[in-house]
PDB file of C-alpha atoms in Angstrom:
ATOM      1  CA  UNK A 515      63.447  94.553  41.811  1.00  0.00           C
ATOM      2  CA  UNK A 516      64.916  97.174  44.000  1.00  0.00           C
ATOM      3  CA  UNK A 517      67.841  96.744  46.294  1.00  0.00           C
ATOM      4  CA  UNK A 518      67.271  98.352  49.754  1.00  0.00           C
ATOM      5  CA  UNK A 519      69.622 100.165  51.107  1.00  0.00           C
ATOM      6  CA  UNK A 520      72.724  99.247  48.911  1.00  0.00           C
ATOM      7  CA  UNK A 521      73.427  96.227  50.952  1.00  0.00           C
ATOM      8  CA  UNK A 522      72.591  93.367  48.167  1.00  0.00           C
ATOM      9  CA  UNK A 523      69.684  92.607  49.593  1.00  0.00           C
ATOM     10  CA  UNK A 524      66.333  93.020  47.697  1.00  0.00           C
ATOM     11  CA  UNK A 525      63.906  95.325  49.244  1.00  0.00           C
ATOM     12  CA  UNK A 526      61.073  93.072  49.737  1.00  0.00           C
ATOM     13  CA  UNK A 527      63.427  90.607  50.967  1.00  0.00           C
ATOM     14  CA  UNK A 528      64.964  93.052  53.509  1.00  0.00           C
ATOM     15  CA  UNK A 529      60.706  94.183  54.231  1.00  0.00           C
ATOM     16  CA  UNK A 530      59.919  90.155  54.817  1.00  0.00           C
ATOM     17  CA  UNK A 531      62.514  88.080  55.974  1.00  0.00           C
ATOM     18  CA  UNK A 532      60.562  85.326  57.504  1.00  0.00           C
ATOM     19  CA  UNK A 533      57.999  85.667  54.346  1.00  0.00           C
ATOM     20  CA  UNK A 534      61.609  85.122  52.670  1.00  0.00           C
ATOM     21  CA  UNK A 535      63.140  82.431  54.725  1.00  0.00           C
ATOM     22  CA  UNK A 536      59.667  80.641  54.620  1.00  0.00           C
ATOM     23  CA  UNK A 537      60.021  80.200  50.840  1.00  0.00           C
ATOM     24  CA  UNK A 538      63.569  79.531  50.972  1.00  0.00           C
ATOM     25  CA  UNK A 539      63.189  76.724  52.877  1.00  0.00           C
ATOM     26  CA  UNK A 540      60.044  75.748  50.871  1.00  0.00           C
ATOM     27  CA  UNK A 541      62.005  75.495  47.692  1.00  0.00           C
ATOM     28  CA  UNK A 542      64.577  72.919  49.315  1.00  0.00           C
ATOM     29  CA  UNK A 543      61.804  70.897  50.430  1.00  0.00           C
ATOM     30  CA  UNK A 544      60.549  71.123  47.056  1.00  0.00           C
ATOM     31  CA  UNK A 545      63.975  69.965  45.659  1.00  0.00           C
ATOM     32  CA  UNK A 546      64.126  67.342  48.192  1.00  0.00           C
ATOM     33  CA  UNK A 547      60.945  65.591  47.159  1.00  0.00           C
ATOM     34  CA  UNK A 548      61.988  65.848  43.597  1.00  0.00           C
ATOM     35  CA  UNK A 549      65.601  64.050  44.566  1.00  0.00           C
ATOM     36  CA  UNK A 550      63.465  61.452  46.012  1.00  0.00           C
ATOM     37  CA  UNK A 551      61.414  60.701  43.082  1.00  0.00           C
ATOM     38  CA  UNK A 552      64.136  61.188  40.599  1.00  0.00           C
ATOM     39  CA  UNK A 553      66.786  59.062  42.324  1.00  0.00           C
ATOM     40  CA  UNK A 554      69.879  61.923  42.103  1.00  0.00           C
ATOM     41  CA  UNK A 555      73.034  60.891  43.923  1.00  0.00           C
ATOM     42  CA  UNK A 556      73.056  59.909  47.505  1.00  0.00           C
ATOM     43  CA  UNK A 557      74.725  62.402  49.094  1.00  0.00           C
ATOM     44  CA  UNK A 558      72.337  65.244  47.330  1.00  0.00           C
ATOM     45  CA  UNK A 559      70.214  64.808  50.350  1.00  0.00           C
ATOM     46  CA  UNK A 560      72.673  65.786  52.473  1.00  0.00           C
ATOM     47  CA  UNK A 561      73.026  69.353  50.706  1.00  0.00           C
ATOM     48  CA  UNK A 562      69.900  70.075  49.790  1.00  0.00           C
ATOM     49  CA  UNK A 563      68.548  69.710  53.723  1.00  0.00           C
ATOM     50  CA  UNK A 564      71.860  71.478  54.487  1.00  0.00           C
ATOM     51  CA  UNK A 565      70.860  74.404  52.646  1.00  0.00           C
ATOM     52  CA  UNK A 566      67.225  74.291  53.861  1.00  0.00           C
ATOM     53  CA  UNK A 567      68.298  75.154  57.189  1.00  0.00           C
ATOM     54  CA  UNK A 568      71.098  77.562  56.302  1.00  0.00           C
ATOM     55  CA  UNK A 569      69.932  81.016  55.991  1.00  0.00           C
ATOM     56  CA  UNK A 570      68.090  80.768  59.652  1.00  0.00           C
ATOM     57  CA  UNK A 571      70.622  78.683  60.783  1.00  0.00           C
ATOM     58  CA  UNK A 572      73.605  81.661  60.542  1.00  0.00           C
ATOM     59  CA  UNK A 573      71.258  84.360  61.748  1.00  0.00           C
ATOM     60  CA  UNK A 574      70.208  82.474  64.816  1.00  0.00           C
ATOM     61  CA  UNK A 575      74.405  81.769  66.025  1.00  0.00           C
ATOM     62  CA  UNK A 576      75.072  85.309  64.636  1.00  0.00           C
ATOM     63  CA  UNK A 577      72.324  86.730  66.709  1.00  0.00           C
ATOM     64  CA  UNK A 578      72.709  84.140  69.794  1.00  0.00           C
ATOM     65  CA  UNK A 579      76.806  84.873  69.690  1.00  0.00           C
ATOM     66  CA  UNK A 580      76.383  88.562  70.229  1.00  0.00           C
ATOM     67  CA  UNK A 581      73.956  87.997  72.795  1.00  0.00           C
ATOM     68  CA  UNK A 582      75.379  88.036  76.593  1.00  0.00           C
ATOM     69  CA  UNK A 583      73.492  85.855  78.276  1.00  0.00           C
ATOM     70  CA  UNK A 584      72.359  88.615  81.512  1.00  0.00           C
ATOM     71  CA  UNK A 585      69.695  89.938  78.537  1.00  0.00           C
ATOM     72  CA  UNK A 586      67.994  86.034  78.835  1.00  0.00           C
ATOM     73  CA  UNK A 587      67.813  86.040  82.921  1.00  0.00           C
ATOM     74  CA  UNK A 588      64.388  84.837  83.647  1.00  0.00           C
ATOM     75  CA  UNK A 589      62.540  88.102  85.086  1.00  0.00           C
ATOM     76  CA  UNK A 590      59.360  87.129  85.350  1.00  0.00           C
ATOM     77  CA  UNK A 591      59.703  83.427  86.466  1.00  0.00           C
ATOM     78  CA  UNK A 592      57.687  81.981  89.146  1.00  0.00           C
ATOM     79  CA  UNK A 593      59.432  79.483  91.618  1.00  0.00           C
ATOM     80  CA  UNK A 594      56.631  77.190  90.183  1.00  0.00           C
ATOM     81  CA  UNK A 595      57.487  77.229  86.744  1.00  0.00           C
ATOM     82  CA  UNK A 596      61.549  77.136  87.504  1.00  0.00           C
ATOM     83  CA  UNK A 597      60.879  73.973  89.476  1.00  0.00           C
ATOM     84  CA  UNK A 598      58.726  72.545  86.963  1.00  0.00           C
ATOM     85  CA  UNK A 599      61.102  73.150  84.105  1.00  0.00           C
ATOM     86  CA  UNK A 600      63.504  71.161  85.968  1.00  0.00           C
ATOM     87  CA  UNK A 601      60.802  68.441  86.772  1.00  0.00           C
ATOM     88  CA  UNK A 602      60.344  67.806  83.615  1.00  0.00           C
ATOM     89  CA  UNK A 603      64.074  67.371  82.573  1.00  0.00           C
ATOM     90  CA  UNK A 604      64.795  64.941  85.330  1.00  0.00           C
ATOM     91  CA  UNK A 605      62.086  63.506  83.939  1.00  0.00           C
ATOM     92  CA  UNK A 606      62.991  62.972  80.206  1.00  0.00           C
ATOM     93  CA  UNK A 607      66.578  62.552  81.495  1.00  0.00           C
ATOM     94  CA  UNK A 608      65.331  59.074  82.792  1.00  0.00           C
ATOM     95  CA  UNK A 609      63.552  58.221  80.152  1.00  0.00           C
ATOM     96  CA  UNK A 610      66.332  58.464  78.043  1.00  0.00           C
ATOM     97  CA  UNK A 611      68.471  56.607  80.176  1.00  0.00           C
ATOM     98  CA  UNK A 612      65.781  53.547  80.510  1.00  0.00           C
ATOM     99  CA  UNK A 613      65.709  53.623  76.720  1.00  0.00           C
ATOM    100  CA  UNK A 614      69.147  53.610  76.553  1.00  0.00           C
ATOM    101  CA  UNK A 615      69.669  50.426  79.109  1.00  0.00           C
ATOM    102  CA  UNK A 616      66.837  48.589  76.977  1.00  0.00           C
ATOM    103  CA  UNK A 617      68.475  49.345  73.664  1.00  0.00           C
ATOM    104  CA  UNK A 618      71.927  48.373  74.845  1.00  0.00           C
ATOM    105  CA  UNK A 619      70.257  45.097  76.248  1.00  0.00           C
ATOM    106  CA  UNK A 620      68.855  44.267  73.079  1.00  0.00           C
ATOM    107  CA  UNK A 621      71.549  44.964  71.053  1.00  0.00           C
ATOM    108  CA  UNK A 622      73.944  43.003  73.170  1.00  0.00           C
ATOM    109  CA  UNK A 623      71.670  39.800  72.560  1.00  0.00           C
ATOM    110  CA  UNK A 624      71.193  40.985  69.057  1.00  0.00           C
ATOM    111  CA  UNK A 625      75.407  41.071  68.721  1.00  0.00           C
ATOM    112  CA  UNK A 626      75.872  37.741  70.416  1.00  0.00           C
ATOM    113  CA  UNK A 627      72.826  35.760  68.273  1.00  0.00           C
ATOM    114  CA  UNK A 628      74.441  37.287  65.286  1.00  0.00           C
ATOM    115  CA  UNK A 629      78.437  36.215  66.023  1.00  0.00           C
ATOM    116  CA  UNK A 630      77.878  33.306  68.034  1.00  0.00           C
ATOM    117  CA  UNK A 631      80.372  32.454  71.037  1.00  0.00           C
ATOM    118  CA  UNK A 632      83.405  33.983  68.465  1.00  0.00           C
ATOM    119  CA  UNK A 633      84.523  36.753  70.315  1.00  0.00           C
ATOM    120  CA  UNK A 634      86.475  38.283  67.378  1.00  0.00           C
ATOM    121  CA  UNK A 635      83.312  38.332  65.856  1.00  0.00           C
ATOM    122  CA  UNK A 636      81.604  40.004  68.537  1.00  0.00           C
ATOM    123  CA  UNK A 637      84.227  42.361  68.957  1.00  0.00           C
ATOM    124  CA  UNK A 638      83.861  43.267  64.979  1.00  0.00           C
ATOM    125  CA  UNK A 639      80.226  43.650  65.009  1.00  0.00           C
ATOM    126  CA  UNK A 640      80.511  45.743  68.466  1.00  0.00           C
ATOM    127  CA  UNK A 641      82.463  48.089  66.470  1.00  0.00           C
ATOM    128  CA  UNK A 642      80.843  48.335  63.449  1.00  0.00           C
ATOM    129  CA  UNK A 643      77.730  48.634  65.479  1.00  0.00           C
ATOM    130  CA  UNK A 644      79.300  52.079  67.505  1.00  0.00           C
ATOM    131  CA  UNK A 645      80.551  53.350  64.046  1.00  0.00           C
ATOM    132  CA  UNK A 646      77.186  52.955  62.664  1.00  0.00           C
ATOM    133  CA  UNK A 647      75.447  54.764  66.029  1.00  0.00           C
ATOM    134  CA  UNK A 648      77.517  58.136  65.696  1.00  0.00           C
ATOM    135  CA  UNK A 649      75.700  59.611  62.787  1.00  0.00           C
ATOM    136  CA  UNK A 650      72.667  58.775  65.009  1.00  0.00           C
ATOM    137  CA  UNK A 651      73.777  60.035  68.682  1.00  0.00           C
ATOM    138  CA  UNK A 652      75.111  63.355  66.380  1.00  0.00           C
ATOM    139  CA  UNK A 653      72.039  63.589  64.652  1.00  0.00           C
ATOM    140  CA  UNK A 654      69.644  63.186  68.620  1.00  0.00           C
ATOM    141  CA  UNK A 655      72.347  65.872  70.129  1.00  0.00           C
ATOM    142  CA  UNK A 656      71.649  68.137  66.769  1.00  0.00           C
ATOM    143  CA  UNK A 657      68.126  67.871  67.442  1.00  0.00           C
ATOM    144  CA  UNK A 658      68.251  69.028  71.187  1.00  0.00           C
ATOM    145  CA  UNK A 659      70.620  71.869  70.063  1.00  0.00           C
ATOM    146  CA  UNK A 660      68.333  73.090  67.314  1.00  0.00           C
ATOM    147  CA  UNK A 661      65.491  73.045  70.335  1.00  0.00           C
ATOM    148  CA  UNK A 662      67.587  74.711  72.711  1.00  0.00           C
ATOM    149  CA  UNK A 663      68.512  77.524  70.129  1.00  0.00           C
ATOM    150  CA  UNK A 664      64.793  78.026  69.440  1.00  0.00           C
ATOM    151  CA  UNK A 665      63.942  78.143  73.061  1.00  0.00           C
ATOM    152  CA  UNK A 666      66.319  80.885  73.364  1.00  0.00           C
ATOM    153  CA  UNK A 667      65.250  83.079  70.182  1.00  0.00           C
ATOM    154  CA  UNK A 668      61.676  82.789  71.560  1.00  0.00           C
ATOM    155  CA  UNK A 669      62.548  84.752  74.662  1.00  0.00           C
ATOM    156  CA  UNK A 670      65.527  87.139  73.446  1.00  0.00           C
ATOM    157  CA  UNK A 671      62.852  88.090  70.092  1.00  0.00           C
ATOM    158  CA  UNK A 672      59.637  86.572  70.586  1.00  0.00           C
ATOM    159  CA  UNK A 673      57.514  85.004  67.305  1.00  0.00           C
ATOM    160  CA  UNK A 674      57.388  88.260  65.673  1.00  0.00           C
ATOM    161  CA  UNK A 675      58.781  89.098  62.236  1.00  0.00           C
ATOM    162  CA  UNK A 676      60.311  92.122  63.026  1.00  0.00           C
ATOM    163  CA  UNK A 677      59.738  92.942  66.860  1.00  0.00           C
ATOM    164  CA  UNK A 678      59.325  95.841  68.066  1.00  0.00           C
ATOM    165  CA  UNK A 679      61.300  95.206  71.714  1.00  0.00           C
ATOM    166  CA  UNK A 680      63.382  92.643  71.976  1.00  0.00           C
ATOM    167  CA  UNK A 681      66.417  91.834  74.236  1.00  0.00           C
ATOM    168  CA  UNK A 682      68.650  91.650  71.153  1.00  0.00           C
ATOM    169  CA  UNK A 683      71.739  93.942  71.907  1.00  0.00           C
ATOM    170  CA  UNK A 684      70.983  97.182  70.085  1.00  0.00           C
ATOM    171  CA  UNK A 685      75.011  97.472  69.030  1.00  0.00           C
ATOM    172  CA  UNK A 686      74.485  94.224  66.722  1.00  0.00           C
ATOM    173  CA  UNK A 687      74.774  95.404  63.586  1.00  0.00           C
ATOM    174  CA  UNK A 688      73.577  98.903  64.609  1.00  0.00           C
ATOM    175  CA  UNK A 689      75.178 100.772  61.447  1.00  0.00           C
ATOM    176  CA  UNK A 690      73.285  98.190  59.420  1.00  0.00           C
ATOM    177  CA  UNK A 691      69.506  98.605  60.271  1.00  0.00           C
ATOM    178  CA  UNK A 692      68.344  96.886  57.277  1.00  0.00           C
ATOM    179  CA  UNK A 693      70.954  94.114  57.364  1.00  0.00           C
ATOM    180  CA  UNK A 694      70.021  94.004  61.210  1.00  0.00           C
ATOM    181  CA  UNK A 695      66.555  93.621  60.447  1.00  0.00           C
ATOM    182  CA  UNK A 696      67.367  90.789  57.616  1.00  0.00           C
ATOM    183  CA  UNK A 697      69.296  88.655  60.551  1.00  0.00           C
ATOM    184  CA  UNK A 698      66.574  89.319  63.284  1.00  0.00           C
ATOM    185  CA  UNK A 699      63.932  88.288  60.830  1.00  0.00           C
ATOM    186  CA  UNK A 700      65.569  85.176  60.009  1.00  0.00           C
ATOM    187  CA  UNK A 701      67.008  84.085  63.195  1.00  0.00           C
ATOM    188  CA  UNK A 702      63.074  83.111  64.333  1.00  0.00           C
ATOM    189  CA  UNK A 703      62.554  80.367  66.514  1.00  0.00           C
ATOM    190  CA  UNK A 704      59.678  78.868  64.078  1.00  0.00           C
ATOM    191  CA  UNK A 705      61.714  78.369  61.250  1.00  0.00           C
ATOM    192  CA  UNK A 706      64.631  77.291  63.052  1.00  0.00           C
ATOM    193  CA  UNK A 707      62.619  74.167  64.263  1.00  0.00           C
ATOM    194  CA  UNK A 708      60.694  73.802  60.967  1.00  0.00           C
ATOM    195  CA  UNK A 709      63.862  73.804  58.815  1.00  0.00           C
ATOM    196  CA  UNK A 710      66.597  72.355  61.613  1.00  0.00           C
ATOM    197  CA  UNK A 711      64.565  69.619  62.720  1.00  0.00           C
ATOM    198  CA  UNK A 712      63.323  68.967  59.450  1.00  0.00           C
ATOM    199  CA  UNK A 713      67.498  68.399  58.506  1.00  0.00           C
ATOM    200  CA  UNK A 714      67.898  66.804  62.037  1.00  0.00           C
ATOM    201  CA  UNK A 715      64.900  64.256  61.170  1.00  0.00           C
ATOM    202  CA  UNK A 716      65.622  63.510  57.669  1.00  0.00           C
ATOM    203  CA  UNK A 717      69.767  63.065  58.644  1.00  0.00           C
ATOM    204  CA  UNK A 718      67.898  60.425  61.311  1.00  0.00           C
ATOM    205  CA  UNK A 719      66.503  58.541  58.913  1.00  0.00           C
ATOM    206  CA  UNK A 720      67.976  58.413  55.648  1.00  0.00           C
ATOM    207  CA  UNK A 721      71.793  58.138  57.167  1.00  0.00           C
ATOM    208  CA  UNK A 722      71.864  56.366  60.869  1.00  0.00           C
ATOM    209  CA  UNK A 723      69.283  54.639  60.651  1.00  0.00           C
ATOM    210  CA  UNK A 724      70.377  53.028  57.246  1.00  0.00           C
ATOM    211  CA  UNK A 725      74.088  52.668  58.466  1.00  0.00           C
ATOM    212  CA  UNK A 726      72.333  50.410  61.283  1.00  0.00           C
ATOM    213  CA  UNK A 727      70.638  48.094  59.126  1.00  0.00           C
ATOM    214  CA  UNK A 728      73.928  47.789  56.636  1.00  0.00           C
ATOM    215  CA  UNK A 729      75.901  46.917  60.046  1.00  0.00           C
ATOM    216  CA  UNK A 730      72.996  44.066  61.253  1.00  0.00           C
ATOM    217  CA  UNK A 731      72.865  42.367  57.692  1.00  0.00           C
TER     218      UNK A 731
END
């Protein structure tokens, strides 16, 4: 296989990055349902969805950090849609504080059924119950990060492969074109979600959520 331009990169690679980052991210999946069915250590899951999301992961903070953020000012935004989009985050900004008043409700009776009227005992499971909620508030604020980052890359490059026009500084990596076009291709908002979210969701489940249960029993 050639090597395209002397940069390290394979040519078809260089051609079709999200082709390339699709089929990276496949083949971690692919390892990832094999560690589930073979029963490999614990923390494997941890690196395989790591390195899932990696590749688009870099590009998209290596494209987002040398982005100023004048070339995202909303130019053709209606004062309908900029109220809307703000509608709609008050919005999910109380729901997630009237889940979060019902959740802390129900795990305060859950902590005081559990320990009784021992208030060292409450106190212990009150902690153990916090230490066991991090991985999950982390993994919830990774989530919303991964989202915002998309959100971004869909209006500085679009859902292109390679675009055309985009509001991508033209000095990033400018004595690289190929390079340049490797790291646009990759940083796509698609595969960001797919393979982020997919890490976000699986560190959800497989980590907080079973820290939780461990603390309860």
């Amino acid at each position: 296989m050639s090597v395209d331009g002397g940069e390290g990169f394979p040519g078809w690679v260089v051609r079709n990055p999200l082709y390339a980052g699709w089929a990276w991210t496949g083949f971690w999946a692919l390892l990832i349902v094999l560690d589930e069915f073979l029963d490999i250590a614990g923390w494997s899951w941890y690196l395989l969805v790591g390195m899932a999301a990696l590749p688009t992961l870099l590009c998209t903070l290596a494209v987002l950090n040398a982005t100023p953020r004048r070339h995202l000012k909303p130019q053709n935004e209606s004062v309908l849609g900029h109220f809307f989009v703000r509608f709609l985050a008050l919005v999910t900004a109380f729901l997630v504080w009237g889940v979060s008043v019902v959740m802390s409700a129900s795990i305060s009776t859950t902590v005081q059924a559990a320990a009784g009227n021992s208030e060292r005992e409450v106190t212990s499971l009150g902690f153990n119950l916090l230490v066991a909620a991090v991985p999950l508030v982390i993994s919830v604020l990774w989530m919303a990060f991964i989202v915002r980052c998309a959100w971004f890359l869909r209006r500085l490059r679009g859902w292109s492969q390679s675009p055309a026009n985009s509001r991508v500084p033209r000095k990033f990596l400018r004595s690289r074109p190929r390079l340049r076009r490797l790291v646009v291709g990759l940083a796509h908002p698609g595969l960001l979600l797919v393979a982020g979210l997919g890490m976000s969701v699986l560190a959800l489940f497989l980590n907080a959520v079973e820290l939780t249960f461990n603390a309860l029993q």
